[in-house]
Amino acid sequence: MAEIKMQLAAKSPCEGLLPLTIGDVTLTEDMPATMTLIAPYKGRKDALSKALNAAHGMAFPAPNRATGKVGGRAIWFGRAQALLIGPAADPSLAAHAALTDLSDGWAAVRLEGDQAENVLARLIPIDLRATVFKRGHTARTEIKHMMGSITRIGPKAFQIMVFRSFSETLIHDLKRAMEAVAARG
């Protein structure tokens, strides 16, 4: 009997689907090294914020806001929750919050370009204009028919996150919206 050996290779959520440029808008995979959900214990939010700042140089974010910068960001992820994106959570944070590794559960993409807001206006029911949704603003919202997270990370750049199982659908929907906006140009 022949012996069959199989090797499994890790794939990113958007492998083989990105990058994609249509018109002046580019969609790329934005795969951080780690994603850790941080949920502060009752009465420990301020202590957690200080510990997060000492360990990673960013505060625990206020609702609908993100802190940090490229390479390390904490984004509001729901009531009394933040998602630390980039660095592995410092073990000292565990004294103040429950830490859950979500690295394999989410797909993250970056949409960038002059028409990025117009592309997203076709899919997301919130006002993403730069005068309203500024750099560092974030929201848990519907993205066409999926729930996800969107964060403005630059003047014309957004990070969009959905559950990993929806990555292909997200890219399909964004591609169609990119094509529609480019066709109007």
JSON list of N, CA and C in Angstrom, two decimals, residues 37-91:
[
{"chain": "A", "resi": 37, "resn": "LEU", "atom": "N", "xyz": [-7.56, 40.33, 21.01]},
{"chain": "A", "resi": 37, "resn": "LEU", "atom": "CA", "xyz": [-8.70, 41.00, 21.60]},
{"chain": "A", "resi": 37, "resn": "LEU", "atom": "C", "xyz": [-8.38, 41.26, 23.06]},
{"chain": "A", "resi": 38, "resn": "ILE", "atom": "N", "xyz": [-8.59, 42.50, 23.49]},
{"chain": "A", "resi": 38, "resn": "ILE", "atom": "CA", "xyz": [-8.31, 42.91, 24.86]},
{"chain": "A", "resi": 38, "resn": "ILE", "atom": "C", "xyz": [-9.62, 43.36, 25.49]},
{"chain": "A", "resi": 39, "resn": "ALA", "atom": "N", "xyz": [-10.03, 42.68, 26.55]},
{"chain": "A", "resi": 39, "resn": "ALA", "atom": "CA", "xyz": [-11.27, 43.03, 27.27]},
{"chain": "A", "resi": 39, "resn": "ALA", "atom": "C", "xyz": [-10.92, 43.30, 28.72]},
{"chain": "A", "resi": 40, "resn": "PRO", "atom": "N", "xyz": [-10.93, 44.58, 29.13]},
{"chain": "A", "resi": 40, "resn": "PRO", "atom": "CA", "xyz": [-10.52, 44.91, 30.50]},
{"chain": "A", "resi": 40, "resn": "PRO", "atom": "C", "xyz": [-11.44, 44.30, 31.56]},
{"chain": "A", "resi": 41, "resn": "TYR", "atom": "N", "xyz": [-10.82, 43.87, 32.66]},
{"chain": "A", "resi": 41, "resn": "TYR", "atom": "CA", "xyz": [-11.60, 43.40, 33.79]},
{"chain": "A", "resi": 41, "resn": "TYR", "atom": "C", "xyz": [-12.33, 44.59, 34.40]},
{"chain": "A", "resi": 42, "resn": "LYS", "atom": "N", "xyz": [-13.42, 44.32, 35.08]},
{"chain": "A", "resi": 42, "resn": "LYS", "atom": "CA", "xyz": [-14.24, 45.36, 35.69]},
{"chain": "A", "resi": 42, "resn": "LYS", "atom": "C", "xyz": [-13.36, 46.27, 36.57]},
{"chain": "A", "resi": 43, "resn": "GLY", "atom": "N", "xyz": [-13.44, 47.57, 36.32]},
{"chain": "A", "resi": 43, "resn": "GLY", "atom": "CA", "xyz": [-12.71, 48.56, 37.10]},
{"chain": "A", "resi": 43, "resn": "GLY", "atom": "C", "xyz": [-11.23, 48.66, 36.78]},
{"chain": "A", "resi": 44, "resn": "ARG", "atom": "N", "xyz": [-10.76, 47.99, 35.73]},
{"chain": "A", "resi": 44, "resn": "ARG", "atom": "CA", "xyz": [-9.33, 47.96, 35.41]},
{"chain": "A", "resi": 44, "resn": "ARG", "atom": "C", "xyz": [-8.98, 48.69, 34.11]},
{"chain": "A", "resi": 45, "resn": "LYS", "atom": "N", "xyz": [-9.94, 49.38, 33.51]},
{"chain": "A", "resi": 45, "resn": "LYS", "atom": "CA", "xyz": [-9.70, 50.01, 32.21]},
{"chain": "A", "resi": 45, "resn": "LYS", "atom": "C", "xyz": [-8.57, 51.04, 32.26]},
{"chain": "A", "resi": 46, "resn": "ASP", "atom": "N", "xyz": [-8.56, 51.90, 33.29]},
{"chain": "A", "resi": 46, "resn": "ASP", "atom": "CA", "xyz": [-7.51, 52.92, 33.38]},
{"chain": "A", "resi": 46, "resn": "ASP", "atom": "C", "xyz": [-6.13, 52.29, 33.59]},
{"chain": "A", "resi": 47, "resn": "ALA", "atom": "N", "xyz": [-6.06, 51.29, 34.46]},
{"chain": "A", "resi": 47, "resn": "ALA", "atom": "CA", "xyz": [-4.80, 50.59, 34.69]},
{"chain": "A", "resi": 47, "resn": "ALA", "atom": "C", "xyz": [-4.34, 49.87, 33.42]},
{"chain": "A", "resi": 48, "resn": "LEU", "atom": "N", "xyz": [-5.29, 49.30, 32.70]},
{"chain": "A", "resi": 48, "resn": "LEU", "atom": "CA", "xyz": [-4.97, 48.63, 31.43]},
{"chain": "A", "resi": 48, "resn": "LEU", "atom": "C", "xyz": [-4.41, 49.64, 30.43]},
{"chain": "A", "resi": 49, "resn": "SER", "atom": "N", "xyz": [-5.03, 50.81, 30.35]},
{"chain": "A", "resi": 49, "resn": "SER", "atom": "CA", "xyz": [-4.57, 51.83, 29.41]},
{"chain": "A", "resi": 49, "resn": "SER", "atom": "C", "xyz": [-3.13, 52.23, 29.71]},
{"chain": "A", "resi": 50, "resn": "LYS", "atom": "N", "xyz": [-2.81, 52.38, 31.00]},
{"chain": "A", "resi": 50, "resn": "LYS", "atom": "CA", "xyz": [-1.43, 52.72, 31.39]},
{"chain": "A", "resi": 50, "resn": "LYS", "atom": "C", "xyz": [-0.47, 51.59, 31.05]},
{"chain": "A", "resi": 51, "resn": "ALA", "atom": "N", "xyz": [-0.88, 50.36, 31.30]},
{"chain": "A", "resi": 51, "resn": "ALA", "atom": "CA", "xyz": [-0.03, 49.21, 30.99]},
{"chain": "A", "resi": 51, "resn": "ALA", "atom": "C", "xyz": [0.17, 49.07, 29.48]},
{"chain": "A", "resi": 52, "resn": "LEU", "atom": "N", "xyz": [-0.90, 49.30, 28.71]},
{"chain": "A", "resi": 52, "resn": "LEU", "atom": "CA", "xyz": [-0.81, 49.23, 27.25]},
{"chain": "A", "resi": 52, "resn": "LEU", "atom": "C", "xyz": [0.13, 50.30, 26.72]},
{"chain": "A", "resi": 53, "resn": "ASN", "atom": "N", "xyz": [0.04, 51.49, 27.31]},
{"chain": "A", "resi": 53, "resn": "ASN", "atom": "CA", "xyz": [0.92, 52.59, 26.91]},
{"chain": "A", "resi": 53, "resn": "ASN", "atom": "C", "xyz": [2.38, 52.27, 27.24]},
{"chain": "A", "resi": 54, "resn": "ALA", "atom": "N", "xyz": [2.61, 51.72, 28.44]},
{"chain": "A", "resi": 54, "resn": "ALA", "atom": "CA", "xyz": [3.98, 51.37, 28.84]},
{"chain": "A", "resi": 54, "resn": "ALA", "atom": "C", "xyz": [4.55, 50.25, 27.95]},
{"chain": "A", "resi": 55, "resn": "ALA", "atom": "N", "xyz": [3.72, 49.27, 27.64]},
{"chain": "A", "resi": 55, "resn": "ALA", "atom": "CA", "xyz": [4.20, 48.11, 26.87]},
{"chain": "A", "resi": 55, "resn": "ALA", "atom": "C", "xyz": [4.28, 48.34, 25.37]},
{"chain": "A", "resi": 56, "resn": "HIS", "atom": "N", "xyz": [3.30, 49.11, 24.84]},
{"chain": "A", "resi": 56, "resn": "HIS", "atom": "CA", "xyz": [3.20, 49.22, 23.38]},
{"chain": "A", "resi": 56, "resn": "HIS", "atom": "C", "xyz": [3.13, 50.66, 22.86]},
{"chain": "A", "resi": 57, "resn": "GLY", "atom": "N", "xyz": [3.16, 51.65, 23.75]},
{"chain": "A", "resi": 57, "resn": "GLY", "atom": "CA", "xyz": [3.16, 53.04, 23.31]},
{"chain": "A", "resi": 57, "resn": "GLY", "atom": "C", "xyz": [1.83, 53.54, 22.79]},
{"chain": "A", "resi": 58, "resn": "MET", "atom": "N", "xyz": [0.73, 52.97, 23.28]},
{"chain": "A", "resi": 58, "resn": "MET", "atom": "CA", "xyz": [-0.59, 53.42, 22.87]},
{"chain": "A", "resi": 58, "resn": "MET", "atom": "C", "xyz": [-1.58, 53.22, 24.01]},
{"chain": "A", "resi": 59, "resn": "ALA", "atom": "N", "xyz": [-2.58, 54.08, 24.06]},
{"chain": "A", "resi": 59, "resn": "ALA", "atom": "CA", "xyz": [-3.60, 53.98, 25.11]},
{"chain": "A", "resi": 59, "resn": "ALA", "atom": "C", "xyz": [-4.72, 53.05, 24.66]},
{"chain": "A", "resi": 60, "resn": "PHE", "atom": "N", "xyz": [-5.53, 52.60, 25.62]},
{"chain": "A", "resi": 60, "resn": "PHE", "atom": "CA", "xyz": [-6.73, 51.85, 25.29]},
{"chain": "A", "resi": 60, "resn": "PHE", "atom": "C", "xyz": [-7.66, 52.83, 24.57]},
{"chain": "A", "resi": 61, "resn": "PRO", "atom": "N", "xyz": [-8.18, 52.48, 23.39]},
{"chain": "A", "resi": 61, "resn": "PRO", "atom": "CA", "xyz": [-8.95, 53.44, 22.60]},
{"chain": "A", "resi": 61, "resn": "PRO", "atom": "C", "xyz": [-10.34, 53.73, 23.16]},
{"chain": "A", "resi": 62, "resn": "ALA", "atom": "N", "xyz": [-10.76, 54.97, 22.95]},
{"chain": "A", "resi": 62, "resn": "ALA", "atom": "CA", "xyz": [-12.13, 55.37, 23.27]},
{"chain": "A", "resi": 62, "resn": "ALA", "atom": "C", "xyz": [-13.06, 54.74, 22.23]},
{"chain": "A", "resi": 63, "resn": "PRO", "atom": "N", "xyz": [-14.37, 54.70, 22.51]},
{"chain": "A", "resi": 63, "resn": "PRO", "atom": "CA", "xyz": [-15.30, 54.15, 21.51]},
{"chain": "A", "resi": 63, "resn": "PRO", "atom": "C", "xyz": [-15.15, 54.83, 20.15]},
{"chain": "A", "resi": 64, "resn": "ASN", "atom": "N", "xyz": [-15.14, 54.02, 19.11]},
{"chain": "A", "resi": 64, "resn": "ASN", "atom": "CA", "xyz": [-15.03, 54.46, 17.71]},
{"chain": "A", "resi": 64, "resn": "ASN", "atom": "C", "xyz": [-13.73, 55.18, 17.39]},
{"chain": "A", "resi": 65, "resn": "ARG", "atom": "N", "xyz": [-12.67, 54.84, 18.11]},
{"chain": "A", "resi": 65, "resn": "ARG", "atom": "CA", "xyz": [-11.35, 55.43, 17.86]},
{"chain": "A", "resi": 65, "resn": "ARG", "atom": "C", "xyz": [-10.29, 54.35, 17.83]},
{"chain": "A", "resi": 66, "resn": "ALA", "atom": "N", "xyz": [-9.15, 54.71, 17.25]},
{"chain": "A", "resi": 66, "resn": "ALA", "atom": "CA", "xyz": [-7.98, 53.84, 17.21]},
{"chain": "A", "resi": 66, "resn": "ALA", "atom": "C", "xyz": [-6.79, 54.62, 17.75]},
{"chain": "A", "resi": 67, "resn": "THR", "atom": "N", "xyz": [-5.88, 53.92, 18.40]},
{"chain": "A", "resi": 67, "resn": "THR", "atom": "CA", "xyz": [-4.64, 54.54, 18.87]},
{"chain": "A", "resi": 67, "resn": "THR", "atom": "C", "xyz": [-3.47, 53.78, 18.27]},
{"chain": "A", "resi": 68, "resn": "GLY", "atom": "N", "xyz": [-2.28, 54.36, 18.38]},
{"chain": "A", "resi": 68, "resn": "GLY", "atom": "CA", "xyz": [-1.10, 53.71, 17.83]},
{"chain": "A", "resi": 68, "resn": "GLY", "atom": "C", "xyz": [-0.80, 54.23, 16.44]},
{"chain": "A", "resi": 69, "resn": "LYS", "atom": "N", "xyz": [0.00, 53.45, 15.72]},
{"chain": "A", "resi": 69, "resn": "LYS", "atom": "CA", "xyz": [0.43, 53.85, 14.38]},
{"chain": "A", "resi": 69, "resn": "LYS", "atom": "C", "xyz": [0.75, 52.60, 13.56]},
{"chain": "A", "resi": 70, "resn": "VAL", "atom": "N", "xyz": [1.31, 52.81, 12.38]},
{"chain": "A", "resi": 70, "resn": "VAL", "atom": "CA", "xyz": [1.66, 51.69, 11.52]},
{"chain": "A", "resi": 70, "resn": "VAL", "atom": "C", "xyz": [2.57, 50.74, 12.29]},
{"chain": "A", "resi": 71, "resn": "GLY", "atom": "N", "xyz": [2.28, 49.47, 12.21]},
{"chain": "A", "resi": 71, "resn": "GLY", "atom": "CA", "xyz": [3.09, 48.48, 12.90]},
{"chain": "A", "resi": 71, "resn": "GLY", "atom": "C", "xyz": [2.52, 48.08, 14.25]},
{"chain": "A", "resi": 72, "resn": "GLY", "atom": "N", "xyz": [1.68, 48.93, 14.82]},
{"chain": "A", "resi": 72, "resn": "GLY", "atom": "CA", "xyz": [1.04, 48.64, 16.10]},
{"chain": "A", "resi": 72, "resn": "GLY", "atom": "C", "xyz": [-0.12, 49.56, 16.34]},
{"chain": "A", "resi": 73, "resn": "ARG", "atom": "N", "xyz": [-1.31, 48.99, 16.42]},
{"chain": "A", "resi": 73, "resn": "ARG", "atom": "CA", "xyz": [-2.50, 49.81, 16.56]},
{"chain": "A", "resi": 73, "resn": "ARG", "atom": "C", "xyz": [-3.48, 49.10, 17.49]},
{"chain": "A", "resi": 74, "resn": "ALA", "atom": "N", "xyz": [-4.19, 49.89, 18.29]},
{"chain": "A", "resi": 74, "resn": "ALA", "atom": "CA", "xyz": [-5.28, 49.35, 19.10]},
{"chain": "A", "resi": 74, "resn": "ALA", "atom": "C", "xyz": [-6.55, 50.01, 18.59]},
{"chain": "A", "resi": 75, "resn": "ILE", "atom": "N", "xyz": [-7.50, 49.20, 18.13]},
{"chain": "A", "resi": 75, "resn": "ILE", "atom": "CA", "xyz": [-8.74, 49.77, 17.63]},
{"chain": "A", "resi": 75, "resn": "ILE", "atom": "C", "xyz": [-9.91, 49.34, 18.50]},
{"chain": "A", "resi": 76, "resn": "TRP", "atom": "N", "xyz": [-10.84, 50.26, 18.69]},
{"chain": "A", "resi": 76, "resn": "TRP", "atom": "CA", "xyz": [-12.06, 49.96, 19.42]},
{"chain": "A", "resi": 76, "resn": "TRP", "atom": "C", "xyz": [-12.75, 48.84, 18.65]},
{"chain": "A", "resi": 77, "resn": "PHE", "atom": "N", "xyz": [-13.20, 47.82, 19.39]},
{"chain": "A", "resi": 77, "resn": "PHE", "atom": "CA", "xyz": [-13.76, 46.65, 18.72]},
{"chain": "A", "resi": 77, "resn": "PHE", "atom": "C", "xyz": [-15.11, 46.25, 19.29]},
{"chain": "A", "resi": 78, "resn": "GLY", "atom": "N", "xyz": [-15.74, 47.16, 19.99]},
{"chain": "A", "resi": 78, "resn": "GLY", "atom": "CA", "xyz": [-17.03, 46.89, 20.60]},
{"chain": "A", "resi": 78, "resn": "GLY", "atom": "C", "xyz": [-17.01, 47.35, 22.05]},
{"chain": "A", "resi": 79, "resn": "ARG", "atom": "N", "xyz": [-18.14, 47.24, 22.69]},
{"chain": "A", "resi": 79, "resn": "ARG", "atom": "CA", "xyz": [-18.25, 47.72, 24.08]},
{"chain": "A", "resi": 79, "resn": "ARG", "atom": "C", "xyz": [-17.18, 47.06, 24.96]},
{"chain": "A", "resi": 80, "resn": "ALA", "atom": "N", "xyz": [-16.35, 47.90, 25.56]},
{"chain": "A", "resi": 80, "resn": "ALA", "atom": "CA", "xyz": [-15.29, 47.46, 26.47]},
{"chain": "A", "resi": 80, "resn": "ALA", "atom": "C", "xyz": [-14.35, 46.45, 25.84]},
{"chain": "A", "resi": 81, "resn": "GLN", "atom": "N", "xyz": [-14.04, 46.63, 24.56]},
{"chain": "A", "resi": 81, "resn": "GLN", "atom": "CA", "xyz": [-13.12, 45.74, 23.86]},
{"chain": "A", "resi": 81, "resn": "GLN", "atom": "C", "xyz": [-12.25, 46.54, 22.90]},
{"chain": "A", "resi": 82, "resn": "ALA", "atom": "N", "xyz": [-11.02, 46.11, 22.75]},
{"chain": "A", "resi": 82, "resn": "ALA", "atom": "CA", "xyz": [-10.13, 46.69, 21.75]},
{"chain": "A", "resi": 82, "resn": "ALA", "atom": "C", "xyz": [-9.38, 45.53, 21.08]},
{"chain": "A", "resi": 83, "resn": "LEU", "atom": "N", "xyz": [-8.95, 45.76, 19.86]},
{"chain": "A", "resi": 83, "resn": "LEU", "atom": "CA", "xyz": [-8.16, 44.78, 19.14]},
{"chain": "A", "resi": 83, "resn": "LEU", "atom": "C", "xyz": [-6.76, 45.34, 18.97]},
{"chain": "A", "resi": 84, "resn": "LEU", "atom": "N", "xyz": [-5.78, 44.68, 19.56]},
{"chain": "A", "resi": 84, "resn": "LEU", "atom": "CA", "xyz": [-4.38, 45.06, 19.40]},
{"chain": "A", "resi": 84, "resn": "LEU", "atom": "C", "xyz": [-3.89, 44.39, 18.13]},
{"chain": "A", "resi": 85, "resn": "ILE", "atom": "N", "xyz": [-3.46, 45.21, 17.17]},
{"chain": "A", "resi": 85, "resn": "ILE", "atom": "CA", "xyz": [-3.04, 44.71, 15.87]},
{"chain": "A", "resi": 85, "resn": "ILE", "atom": "C", "xyz": [-1.56, 44.98, 15.68]},
{"chain": "A", "resi": 86, "resn": "GLY", "atom": "N", "xyz": [-0.81, 43.96, 15.34]},
{"chain": "A", "resi": 86, "resn": "GLY", "atom": "CA", "xyz": [0.62, 44.12, 15.07]},
{"chain": "A", "resi": 86, "resn": "GLY", "atom": "C", "xyz": [1.45, 43.35, 16.06]},
{"chain": "A", "resi": 87, "resn": "PRO", "atom": "N", "xyz": [1.83, 43.99, 17.17]},
{"chain": "A", "resi": 87, "resn": "PRO", "atom": "CA", "xyz": [2.70, 43.29, 18.12]},
{"chain": "A", "resi": 87, "resn": "PRO", "atom": "C", "xyz": [1.93, 42.26, 18.94]},
{"chain": "A", "resi": 88, "resn": "ALA", "atom": "N", "xyz": [2.64, 41.25, 19.41]},
{"chain": "A", "resi": 88, "resn": "ALA", "atom": "CA", "xyz": [2.04, 40.30, 20.34]},
{"chain": "A", "resi": 88, "resn": "ALA", "atom": "C", "xyz": [1.79, 41.04, 21.65]},
{"chain": "A", "resi": 89, "resn": "ALA", "atom": "N", "xyz": [0.67, 40.76, 22.27]},
{"chain": "A", "resi": 89, "resn": "ALA", "atom": "CA", "xyz": [0.31, 41.44, 23.52]},
{"chain": "A", "resi": 89, "resn": "ALA", "atom": "C", "xyz": [1.33, 41.13, 24.60]},
{"chain": "A", "resi": 90, "resn": "ASP", "atom": "N", "xyz": [1.80, 42.17, 25.25]},
{"chain": "A", "resi": 90, "resn": "ASP", "atom": "CA", "xyz": [2.74, 42.00, 26.35]},
{"chain": "A", "resi": 90, "resn": "ASP", "atom": "C", "xyz": [2.06, 41.22, 27.47]},
{"chain": "A", "resi": 91, "resn": "PRO", "atom": "N", "xyz": [2.73, 40.24, 28.06]},
{"chain": "A", "resi": 91, "resn": "PRO", "atom": "CA", "xyz": [2.11, 39.44, 29.12]},
{"chain": "A", "resi": 91, "resn": "PRO", "atom": "C", "xyz": [1.62, 40.26, 30.32]}
]
